Amino acid sequence: MDNTALLLARLQFGITLTYHFWFVALTLGLSVLVAIMETIYVLRNKTIYKIMAQFWGKLFLINYIAGVVSGIVQEFQFGMNWSEYSRFVGGVLGVPLAFEALTAFCIEATFIGIWTYGWTTVSRYVHLLAIWLVALASNYSAFWILAANSFMQNPVGYSVQNGKLELGSLAAIAFNPYLMYQYAHTVFAGFLTAGVFMMAVSAYYLLEQRHDRLAKKSFKIGVLCAGLTGVLVLFSGHIYTQYLLKEQPMKVAAMEALWDTADSAPLIVSAIIHEEKQKNSAEIALSGMLSVLATNHYHSRIVGMKELQQQLTETYGTRNYIPPVALLFWSFRIKVAIVMVSIVLTAVSLWFFKRRQLKEQSFLLRCILLLLPLIYLGHLAGWLISEVGRQPWLVYGLQLTEDGVSKVVPIGQLWFTFLSLNFLYVLMAILVVALMRKSIIAGPDEFGS
């Protein structure tokens, strides 16, 4: 199989994964926020919170259905483009993926129907239980999906039998240290997405001077959620990176464009990166700050990509183990910058909200509208760091990416599936955006407010 086939298979999987995660991220947080709104309605008997739960719940349902559809395509790709990978790891990853389907997805599929159609047919408490089960199952589902991804990043709990991996310990996979850091960071990012989504839609209503009561109450929930989880995303990302320095030091060195090993390693703010020459030019750097951030010590030694390349060559054989440096370097900075911007905007928004002056801040409200697409750009940058950063490994230390691709799929069929799936993704994105837009423009009026 030539490099074109490998490139197409990688592009297709990367696009599918990112596309699917954009829907998942909103689902993780918005499901819980809708459950909180309905809880307030049931406990305090305030109709406005029922209207809010119905309005935001409809947007959640549109997003949830799109996430399910895009997730099914992701499963098909294991057999379509990555059959060698499936054969190699199927004995391990089949179990967590089966757990996800048989437990989390079954609960979601059952109770989301009760929640959608049960407003007038079941009691308040049964209806409230349904949305909480959907919310918890959505976040539980993410646990097993990320357990599979974490195994690819840091294989644990397996044995090798006849050239294939077999499950040795499900507990080891469930308590994989990589999973603990990745899951916390991902869930916080999902809640940040939901908070910013509620802030952005509420900001639209405040600018349009419509649905004032719903917009203010929704904005309050959104800004509190985004403010808290924005800080948690930053903190969890920091300790996640410190952990990566031990498990995948090449990924961190590439994120920081650190070619040479250094004591008191500098934090490079920006640089022109010359990957072929393995050096940077026009650097703007802060002396010792990378050592401080990575190890909490100014004088600590950080190993650079050149030395790591030598170590990996001695362990696994001669080949290039350095991932695309410029892509990781700038993706990391884009991601951090977006999180910082979201924290600042939520803090400023909260300040004006408490003083009842938010509605007059039209520039701030427009900035919040612009923040929403930036959050999705941040998710793309995060996944690029996670997945491209472990290259050339498909399963770290065990299987190279080029060895996991299907060997018998003709290049013509790869082109056909690549073009047809992406065409369908574009159509689905247009449909989802159109449905969201229609529901937001209609507002809560359709629920009788």
Tab-separated table of C-alpha atoms in Angstrom:
chain	number	residue	atom	x	y	z
A	1	MET	CA	0.000	0.000	0.000
A	2	ASP	CA	1.421	3.382	-1.012
A	3	ASN	CA	1.582	6.577	1.024
A	4	THR	CA	-1.554	7.977	-0.661
A	5	ALA	CA	-3.650	5.179	0.818
A	6	LEU	CA	-2.115	5.703	4.255
A	7	LEU	CA	-2.694	9.461	4.028
A	8	LEU	CA	-6.329	9.005	2.944
A	9	ALA	CA	-7.021	6.524	5.745
A	10	ARG	CA	-5.454	8.849	8.336
A	11	LEU	CA	-7.258	11.933	7.017
A	12	GLN	CA	-10.578	10.120	6.968
A	13	PHE	CA	-10.232	8.843	10.511
A	14	GLY	CA	-9.008	12.211	11.780
A	15	ILE	CA	-11.907	14.064	10.149
A	16	THR	CA	-14.438	11.519	11.443
A	17	LEU	CA	-13.034	11.625	14.971
A	18	THR	CA	-12.984	15.434	15.128
A	19	TYR	CA	-16.419	15.759	13.545
A	20	HIS	CA	-17.888	13.278	16.030
A	21	PHE	CA	-16.203	14.897	19.024
A	22	TRP	CA	-17.603	18.331	18.208
A	23	PHE	CA	-21.089	16.927	18.920
A	24	VAL	CA	-19.943	14.848	21.900
A	25	ALA	CA	-18.319	17.829	23.616
A	26	LEU	CA	-21.588	19.755	23.735
A	27	THR	CA	-23.558	16.657	24.748
A	28	LEU	CA	-21.347	16.013	27.811
A	29	GLY	CA	-22.038	19.365	29.407
A	30	LEU	CA	-25.431	20.386	28.038
A	31	SER	CA	-27.108	17.150	29.192
A	32	VAL	CA	-26.121	17.920	32.800
A	33	LEU	CA	-27.147	21.595	32.555
A	34	VAL	CA	-30.590	20.602	31.231
A	35	ALA	CA	-30.900	18.117	34.109
A	36	ILE	CA	-30.031	20.903	36.589
A	37	MET	CA	-32.703	23.203	35.080
A	38	GLU	CA	-35.348	20.504	35.362
A	39	THR	CA	-34.258	19.742	38.939
A	40	ILE	CA	-34.842	23.391	39.892
A	41	TYR	CA	-38.257	23.238	38.195
A	42	VAL	CA	-39.287	20.086	40.076
A	43	LEU	CA	-38.002	21.266	43.473
A	44	ARG	CA	-39.174	24.897	43.279
A	45	ASN	CA	-42.119	24.504	40.877
A	46	LYS	CA	-40.994	27.506	38.788
A	47	THR	CA	-42.376	27.253	35.256
A	48	ILE	CA	-39.545	29.287	33.716
A	49	TYR	CA	-37.115	26.455	34.475
A	50	LYS	CA	-39.428	23.954	32.756
A	51	ILE	CA	-39.460	26.200	29.686
A	52	MET	CA	-35.670	26.475	29.856
A	53	ALA	CA	-35.260	22.685	30.166
A	54	GLN	CA	-37.530	22.178	27.145
A	55	PHE	CA	-35.806	24.834	25.043
A	56	TRP	CA	-32.225	23.796	25.786
A	57	GLY	CA	-33.293	20.145	25.742
A	58	LYS	CA	-34.438	20.474	22.140
A	59	LEU	CA	-31.027	21.858	21.132
A	60	PHE	CA	-29.421	19.023	23.109
A	61	LEU	CA	-31.497	16.435	21.218
A	62	ILE	CA	-30.501	17.790	17.793
A	63	ASN	CA	-26.852	17.716	18.811
A	64	TYR	CA	-27.173	14.269	20.447
A	65	ILE	CA	-28.696	12.642	17.341
A	66	ALA	CA	-25.937	14.093	15.131
A	67	GLY	CA	-23.353	12.714	17.569
A	68	VAL	CA	-24.848	9.219	17.438
A	69	VAL	CA	-24.918	9.178	13.617
A	70	SER	CA	-21.318	10.405	13.278
A	71	GLY	CA	-20.196	7.898	15.926
A	72	ILE	CA	-21.591	4.953	13.951
A	73	VAL	CA	-19.386	5.910	10.981
A	74	GLN	CA	-16.376	5.917	13.286
A	75	GLU	CA	-17.038	2.276	14.259
A	76	PHE	CA	-17.294	1.222	10.609
A	77	GLN	CA	-13.864	2.633	9.848
A	78	PHE	CA	-12.120	0.097	12.069
A	79	GLY	CA	-13.054	-2.617	9.589
A	80	MET	CA	-13.024	-0.434	6.483
A	81	ASN	CA	-9.661	1.360	6.583
A	82	TRP	CA	-7.959	-0.109	9.653
A	83	SER	CA	-8.522	-3.865	9.472
A	84	GLU	CA	-4.895	-4.720	10.420
A	85	TYR	CA	-5.228	-2.524	13.482
A	86	SER	CA	-8.573	-4.174	14.351
A	87	ARG	CA	-7.030	-7.630	14.055
A	88	PHE	CA	-4.115	-6.602	16.264
A	89	VAL	CA	-6.009	-4.905	19.124
A	90	GLY	CA	-9.518	-6.358	18.741
A	91	GLY	CA	-8.992	-8.783	21.645
A	92	VAL	CA	-8.428	-5.826	23.982
A	93	LEU	CA	-10.479	-2.905	22.691
A	94	GLY	CA	-13.562	-4.997	21.923
A	95	VAL	CA	-14.323	-5.204	25.646
A	96	PRO	CA	-14.463	-1.479	26.612
A	97	LEU	CA	-16.301	-0.651	23.380
A	98	ALA	CA	-18.820	-3.427	24.099
A	99	PHE	CA	-19.266	-2.092	27.648
A	100	GLU	CA	-20.007	1.324	26.223
A	101	ALA	CA	-22.608	-0.005	23.786
A	102	LEU	CA	-24.322	-2.451	26.167
A	103	THR	CA	-24.545	-0.157	29.175
A	104	ALA	CA	-24.213	3.552	28.465
A	105	PHE	CA	-25.766	3.666	25.018
A	106	CYS	CA	-28.678	1.387	26.029
A	107	ILE	CA	-29.465	3.640	29.008
A	108	GLU	CA	-29.246	6.770	26.848
A	109	ALA	CA	-31.424	5.304	24.085
A	110	THR	CA	-34.096	4.148	26.536
A	111	PHE	CA	-34.409	7.164	28.800
A	112	ILE	CA	-33.964	9.847	26.166
A	113	GLY	CA	-37.243	8.570	24.666
A	114	ILE	CA	-38.975	8.817	28.041
A	115	TRP	CA	-37.625	12.327	28.523
A	116	THR	CA	-38.602	13.496	25.029
A	117	TYR	CA	-42.162	12.155	24.977
A	118	GLY	CA	-42.926	11.857	28.697
A	119	TRP	CA	-43.598	15.460	29.732
A	120	THR	CA	-47.331	14.736	30.064
A	121	THR	CA	-47.373	10.951	30.457
A	122	VAL	CA	-45.046	10.231	33.416
A	123	SER	CA	-44.677	11.888	36.814
A	124	ARG	CA	-42.283	14.819	37.332
A	125	TYR	CA	-39.911	12.660	39.332
A	126	VAL	CA	-39.756	9.860	36.746
A	127	HIS	CA	-39.192	12.472	34.066
A	128	LEU	CA	-36.417	14.089	36.125
A	129	LEU	CA	-34.829	10.676	36.714
A	130	ALA	CA	-34.829	10.103	32.932
A	131	ILE	CA	-32.794	13.225	32.107
A	132	TRP	CA	-30.312	12.569	34.912
A	133	LEU	CA	-29.790	8.996	33.647
A	134	VAL	CA	-29.238	10.359	30.118
A	135	ALA	CA	-26.742	12.919	31.420
A	136	LEU	CA	-24.825	10.418	33.541
A	137	ALA	CA	-24.840	7.793	30.780
A	138	SER	CA	-23.471	10.336	28.277
A	139	ASN	CA	-20.494	11.046	30.524
A	140	TYR	CA	-20.113	7.344	31.398
A	141	SER	CA	-20.069	6.539	27.670
A	142	ALA	CA	-17.184	8.967	27.173
A	143	PHE	CA	-15.245	7.087	29.866
A	144	TRP	CA	-15.134	3.822	27.895
A	145	ILE	CA	-14.471	5.530	24.568
A	146	LEU	CA	-11.548	7.375	26.109
A	147	ALA	CA	-10.428	4.128	27.795
A	148	ALA	CA	-9.943	2.703	24.295
A	149	ASN	CA	-8.074	5.808	23.147
A	150	SER	CA	-5.941	5.846	26.290
A	151	PHE	CA	-4.918	2.243	25.623
A	152	MET	CA	-3.601	3.388	22.236
A	153	GLN	CA	-1.658	6.162	23.965
A	154	ASN	CA	-0.433	4.067	26.904
A	155	PRO	CA	-1.043	0.286	26.486
A	156	VAL	CA	-1.704	-1.509	29.793
A	157	GLY	CA	-3.396	-4.747	30.908
A	158	TYR	CA	-2.618	-6.842	27.812
A	159	SER	CA	-0.607	-9.851	26.694
A	160	VAL	CA	0.677	-10.781	23.237
A	161	GLN	CA	-0.584	-14.106	21.849
A	162	ASN	CA	0.310	-15.243	18.302
A	163	GLY	CA	1.132	-11.704	17.205
A	164	LYS	CA	-2.133	-10.231	18.537
A	165	LEU	CA	-3.053	-8.453	21.746
A	166	GLU	CA	-5.332	-10.140	24.272
A	167	LEU	CA	-6.989	-8.637	27.324
A	168	GLY	CA	-5.103	-9.357	30.528
A	169	SER	CA	-6.867	-7.020	32.956
A	170	LEU	CA	-9.965	-4.906	32.361
A	171	ALA	CA	-9.261	-3.148	35.667
A	172	ALA	CA	-5.864	-2.038	34.337
A	173	ILE	CA	-7.574	-0.492	31.303
A	174	ALA	CA	-10.250	1.183	33.445
A	175	PHE	CA	-7.609	2.613	35.809
A	176	ASN	CA	-5.045	3.457	33.130
A	177	PRO	CA	-3.244	6.577	34.468
A	178	TYR	CA	-3.442	8.134	31.000
A	179	LEU	CA	-7.262	7.752	31.095
A	180	MET	CA	-7.566	9.589	34.404
A	181	TYR	CA	-5.849	12.696	33.028
A	182	GLN	CA	-7.474	12.521	29.588
A	183	TYR	CA	-11.016	11.918	30.891
A	184	ALA	CA	-10.930	14.791	33.380
A	185	HIS	CA	-9.538	17.204	30.776
A	186	THR	CA	-12.085	16.105	28.136
A	187	VAL	CA	-15.140	16.302	30.417
A	188	PHE	CA	-14.151	19.755	31.686
A	189	ALA	CA	-13.754	20.851	28.052
A	190	GLY	CA	-17.254	19.497	27.334
A	191	PHE	CA	-18.735	21.530	30.187
A	192	LEU	CA	-16.849	24.617	29.004
A	193	THR	CA	-18.396	24.099	25.559
A	194	ALA	CA	-21.892	23.834	27.007
A	195	GLY	CA	-21.388	26.923	29.172
A	196	VAL	CA	-20.137	29.016	26.252
A	197	PHE	CA	-22.961	27.666	24.050
A	198	MET	CA	-25.572	28.844	26.575
A	199	MET	CA	-23.822	32.190	26.961
A	200	ALA	CA	-23.679	32.702	23.179
A	201	VAL	CA	-27.341	31.885	22.528
A	202	SER	CA	-28.392	34.027	25.509
A	203	ALA	CA	-26.170	36.866	24.252
A	204	TYR	CA	-27.985	36.659	20.900
A	205	TYR	CA	-31.362	37.092	22.646
A	206	LEU	CA	-30.051	39.990	24.752
A	207	LEU	CA	-28.738	41.729	21.626
A	208	GLU	CA	-32.068	41.085	19.883
A	209	GLN	CA	-33.979	42.142	23.023
A	210	ARG	CA	-36.071	38.961	22.967
A	211	HIS	CA	-36.866	36.353	25.615
A	212	ASP	CA	-35.227	38.545	28.234
A	213	ARG	CA	-36.096	36.440	31.293
A	214	LEU	CA	-34.980	33.128	29.777
A	215	ALA	CA	-31.812	34.741	28.385
A	216	LYS	CA	-30.733	36.200	31.737
A	217	LYS	CA	-31.328	33.013	33.708
A	218	SER	CA	-29.665	30.893	31.018
A	219	PHE	CA	-26.715	33.295	30.799
A	220	LYS	CA	-26.222	33.026	34.555
A	221	ILE	CA	-26.042	29.208	34.387
A	222	GLY	CA	-23.798	29.352	31.325
A	223	VAL	CA	-21.330	31.904	32.700
A	224	LEU	CA	-20.980	30.062	36.022
A	225	CYS	CA	-20.401	26.765	34.189
A	226	ALA	CA	-17.920	28.240	31.695
A	227	GLY	CA	-16.079	30.261	34.332
A	228	LEU	CA	-15.543	27.287	36.636
A	229	THR	CA	-14.715	24.712	33.977
A	230	GLY	CA	-12.504	27.105	31.997
A	231	VAL	CA	-10.162	27.246	34.998
A	232	LEU	CA	-10.439	23.466	35.427
A	233	VAL	CA	-9.613	22.903	31.739
A	234	LEU	CA	-6.469	25.001	32.176
A	235	PHE	CA	-5.454	23.269	35.427
A	236	SER	CA	-6.199	19.726	34.216
A	237	GLY	CA	-4.332	20.475	30.976
A	238	HIS	CA	-1.314	21.576	32.993
A	239	ILE	CA	-1.087	18.400	35.101
A	240	TYR	CA	-1.966	16.310	32.002
A	241	THR	CA	1.074	17.811	30.223
A	242	GLN	CA	3.290	17.135	33.246
A	243	TYR	CA	2.162	13.496	33.107
A	244	LEU	CA	2.828	13.357	29.333
A	245	LEU	CA	6.401	14.462	29.961
A	246	LYS	CA	6.928	11.081	31.680
A	247	GLU	CA	4.888	8.838	29.338
A	248	GLN	CA	5.265	10.567	25.950
A	249	PRO	CA	8.175	13.016	26.265
A	250	MET	CA	8.506	13.287	22.484
A	251	LYS	CA	4.956	14.690	22.247
A	252	VAL	CA	5.722	17.380	24.840
A	253	ALA	CA	9.097	18.241	23.276
A	254	ALA	CA	7.374	18.657	19.888
A	255	MET	CA	4.603	20.786	21.445
A	256	GLU	CA	7.322	23.077	22.791
A	257	ALA	CA	9.611	22.884	19.700
A	258	LEU	CA	12.466	21.861	22.010
A	259	TRP	CA	15.113	20.329	19.755
A	260	ASP	CA	18.030	20.171	22.210
A	261	THR	CA	18.085	18.942	25.799
A	262	ALA	CA	18.335	21.850	28.191
A	263	ASP	CA	18.624	22.700	31.876
A	264	SER	CA	16.299	25.561	32.763
A	265	ALA	CA	14.539	24.953	29.445
A	266	PRO	CA	12.919	28.062	27.926
A	267	LEU	CA	9.228	28.383	27.144
A	268	ILE	CA	9.098	29.354	23.465
A	269	VAL	CA	6.203	31.754	22.954
A	270	SER	CA	6.600	31.938	19.167
A	271	ALA	CA	9.177	30.834	16.615
A	272	ILE	CA	9.778	29.974	12.985
A	273	ILE	CA	10.296	26.208	13.009
A	274	HIS	CA	12.628	24.540	10.487
A	275	GLU	CA	11.772	20.843	10.800
A	276	GLU	CA	14.246	19.591	8.180
A	277	LYS	CA	17.139	21.519	9.770
A	278	GLN	CA	15.859	20.632	13.281
A	279	LYS	CA	16.131	24.169	14.649
A	280	ASN	CA	14.078	27.321	15.293
A	281	SER	CA	14.692	30.904	14.322
A	282	ALA	CA	13.228	34.246	15.426
A	283	GLU	CA	12.363	32.777	18.803
A	284	ILE	CA	10.583	34.707	21.523
A	285	ALA	CA	11.301	32.680	24.657
A	286	LEU	CA	11.006	32.933	28.435
A	287	SER	CA	14.103	31.526	30.115
A	288	GLY	CA	13.507	28.530	32.391
A	289	MET	CA	9.711	28.725	32.212
A	290	LEU	CA	9.267	25.386	30.422
A	291	SER	CA	11.183	23.659	33.230
A	292	VAL	CA	8.980	25.413	35.784
A	293	LEU	CA	5.728	24.492	34.028
A	294	ALA	CA	6.802	20.909	33.263
A	295	THR	CA	8.382	19.980	36.598
A	296	ASN	CA	7.741	22.901	38.992
A	297	HIS	CA	11.526	23.484	39.196
A	298	TYR	CA	13.458	26.232	37.377
A	299	HIS	CA	16.682	24.246	36.982
A	300	SER	CA	15.194	20.887	35.944
A	301	ARG	CA	16.438	19.152	32.794
A	302	ILE	CA	14.026	18.715	29.869
A	303	VAL	CA	15.060	16.221	27.186
A	304	GLY	CA	14.888	17.541	23.621
A	305	MET	CA	13.699	15.845	20.446
A	306	LYS	CA	17.194	15.032	19.144
A	307	GLU	CA	18.131	13.030	22.258
A	308	LEU	CA	14.686	11.371	22.385
A	309	GLN	CA	15.105	10.356	18.735
A	310	GLN	CA	18.354	8.581	19.660
A	311	GLN	CA	16.715	6.828	22.635
A	312	LEU	CA	13.751	5.605	20.576
A	313	THR	CA	16.036	4.453	17.755
A	314	GLU	CA	18.038	2.343	20.224
A	315	THR	CA	14.809	0.839	21.635
A	316	TYR	CA	12.640	0.299	18.541
A	317	GLY	CA	14.996	0.537	15.549
A	318	THR	CA	15.944	3.142	12.984
A	319	ARG	CA	13.155	5.439	11.744
A	320	ASN	CA	11.881	8.975	12.328
A	321	TYR	CA	10.070	9.233	15.681
A	322	ILE	CA	9.603	13.019	15.614
A	323	PRO	CA	5.956	14.041	14.907
A	324	PRO	CA	5.060	17.156	12.849
A	325	VAL	CA	6.559	19.819	15.124
A	326	ALA	CA	5.096	23.041	13.696
A	327	LEU	CA	1.566	21.564	13.717
A	328	LEU	CA	1.815	20.522	17.375
A	329	PHE	CA	3.593	23.726	18.458
A	330	TRP	CA	0.955	26.058	17.044
A	331	SER	CA	-2.002	23.785	17.906
A	332	PHE	CA	-0.939	23.883	21.547
A	333	ARG	CA	-0.661	27.658	21.593
A	334	ILE	CA	-3.998	28.116	19.816
A	335	LYS	CA	-5.685	25.820	22.308
A	336	VAL	CA	-4.200	27.549	25.363
A	337	ALA	CA	-4.990	31.000	23.945
A	338	ILE	CA	-8.649	30.071	23.354
A	339	VAL	CA	-9.043	28.761	26.904
A	340	MET	CA	-7.439	31.923	28.291
A	341	VAL	CA	-9.748	34.114	26.194
A	342	SER	CA	-12.784	32.163	27.418
A	343	ILE	CA	-11.718	32.632	31.054
A	344	VAL	CA	-11.250	36.380	30.586
A	345	LEU	CA	-14.565	36.809	28.744
A	346	THR	CA	-16.512	34.821	31.342
A	347	ALA	CA	-14.895	36.783	34.179
A	348	VAL	CA	-15.760	40.135	32.546
A	349	SER	CA	-19.280	38.884	31.735
A	350	LEU	CA	-19.845	37.789	35.324
A	351	TRP	CA	-18.685	41.185	36.589
A	352	PHE	CA	-21.230	43.025	34.410
A	353	PHE	CA	-23.936	40.431	35.107
A	354	LYS	CA	-23.663	40.933	38.873
A	355	ARG	CA	-24.017	44.683	38.356
A	356	ARG	CA	-27.063	44.172	36.100
A	357	GLN	CA	-25.235	45.968	33.263
A	358	LEU	CA	-24.706	43.050	30.899
A	359	LYS	CA	-27.527	43.939	28.518
A	360	GLU	CA	-25.877	47.298	27.765
A	361	GLN	CA	-22.510	45.702	26.852
A	362	SER	CA	-23.191	45.028	23.163
A	363	PHE	CA	-19.475	44.705	22.282
A	364	LEU	CA	-18.958	42.111	25.018
A	365	LEU	CA	-22.058	40.171	23.914
A	366	ARG	CA	-20.757	40.082	20.322
A	367	CYS	CA	-17.376	38.824	21.574
A	368	ILE	CA	-19.192	35.983	23.343
A	369	LEU	CA	-20.919	35.076	20.071
A	370	LEU	CA	-17.490	34.876	18.404
A	371	LEU	CA	-16.123	32.772	21.278
A	372	LEU	CA	-18.414	29.842	20.407
A	373	PRO	CA	-16.707	28.861	17.092
A	374	LEU	CA	-13.324	29.436	18.770
A	375	ILE	CA	-14.182	26.780	21.356
A	376	TYR	CA	-14.745	24.253	18.551
A	377	LEU	CA	-11.435	25.310	16.975
A	378	GLY	CA	-9.845	24.613	20.365
A	379	HIS	CA	-11.254	21.063	20.317
A	380	LEU	CA	-9.688	20.508	16.889
A	381	ALA	CA	-6.329	21.749	18.174
A	382	GLY	CA	-6.582	19.486	21.221
A	383	TRP	CA	-7.263	16.358	19.202
A	384	LEU	CA	-4.421	17.188	16.803
A	385	ILE	CA	-2.050	17.345	19.766
A	386	SER	CA	-3.360	14.084	21.212
A	387	GLU	CA	-3.450	12.015	18.017
A	388	VAL	CA	-0.731	13.492	15.773
A	389	GLY	CA	1.565	13.859	18.774
A	390	ARG	CA	1.921	10.105	19.268
A	391	GLN	CA	3.013	9.465	15.669
A	392	PRO	CA	4.497	7.302	14.225
A	393	TRP	CA	2.674	4.999	16.657
A	394	LEU	CA	-0.905	3.791	16.225
A	395	VAL	CA	-0.625	1.861	19.489
A	396	TYR	CA	2.255	3.464	21.362
A	397	GLY	CA	5.332	1.246	21.295
A	398	LEU	CA	3.423	-1.734	19.842
A	399	GLN	CA	2.094	-0.945	16.361
A	400	LEU	CA	3.153	1.646	13.810
A	401	THR	CA	0.397	3.603	12.054
A	402	GLU	CA	1.465	2.319	8.637
A	403	ASP	CA	1.089	-1.285	9.882
A	404	GLY	CA	-2.535	-0.814	10.973
A	405	VAL	CA	-4.001	0.192	7.601
A	406	SER	CA	-6.115	-2.272	5.590
A	407	LYS	CA	-3.865	-4.017	3.071
A	408	VAL	CA	-6.447	-5.158	0.538
A	409	VAL	CA	-8.632	-2.078	0.054
A	410	PRO	CA	-7.975	-0.605	-3.423
A	411	ILE	CA	-7.012	3.055	-3.637
A	412	GLY	CA	-10.135	3.771	-5.703
A	413	GLN	CA	-12.405	2.543	-2.910
A	414	LEU	CA	-10.503	4.671	-0.382
A	415	TRP	CA	-11.034	7.744	-2.548
A	416	PHE	CA	-14.745	6.842	-2.937
A	417	THR	CA	-15.356	6.445	0.810
A	418	PHE	CA	-13.248	9.530	1.623
A	419	LEU	CA	-15.171	11.791	-0.766
A	420	SER	CA	-18.623	10.309	-0.126
A	421	LEU	CA	-18.347	10.346	3.691
A	422	ASN	CA	-17.073	13.907	3.771
A	423	PHE	CA	-19.842	14.960	1.394
A	424	LEU	CA	-22.361	13.420	3.816
A	425	TYR	CA	-20.662	15.169	6.741
A	426	VAL	CA	-21.078	18.521	4.998
A	427	LEU	CA	-24.766	17.794	4.335
A	428	MET	CA	-25.296	16.713	7.938
A	429	ALA	CA	-23.509	19.801	9.266
A	430	ILE	CA	-25.744	22.032	7.128
A	431	LEU	CA	-28.833	20.197	8.421
A	432	VAL	CA	-27.749	20.402	12.072
A	433	VAL	CA	-26.868	24.106	11.831
A	434	ALA	CA	-30.176	24.814	10.047
A	435	LEU	CA	-32.187	22.976	12.734
A	436	MET	CA	-30.270	24.678	15.547
A	437	ARG	CA	-30.714	28.082	13.907
A	438	LYS	CA	-34.437	27.517	13.383
A	439	SER	CA	-34.933	26.450	17.010
A	440	ILE	CA	-32.887	29.359	18.382
A	441	ILE	CA	-34.679	31.943	16.219
A	442	ALA	CA	-38.047	30.463	17.235
A	443	GLY	CA	-36.945	30.602	20.873
A	444	PRO	CA	-39.024	29.309	23.776
A	445	ASP	CA	-42.307	30.711	22.377
A	446	GLU	CA	-43.191	27.386	20.822
A	447	PHE	CA	-43.365	25.917	24.361
A	448	GLY	CA	-46.087	28.331	25.325
A	449	SER	CA	-44.095	30.915	27.295
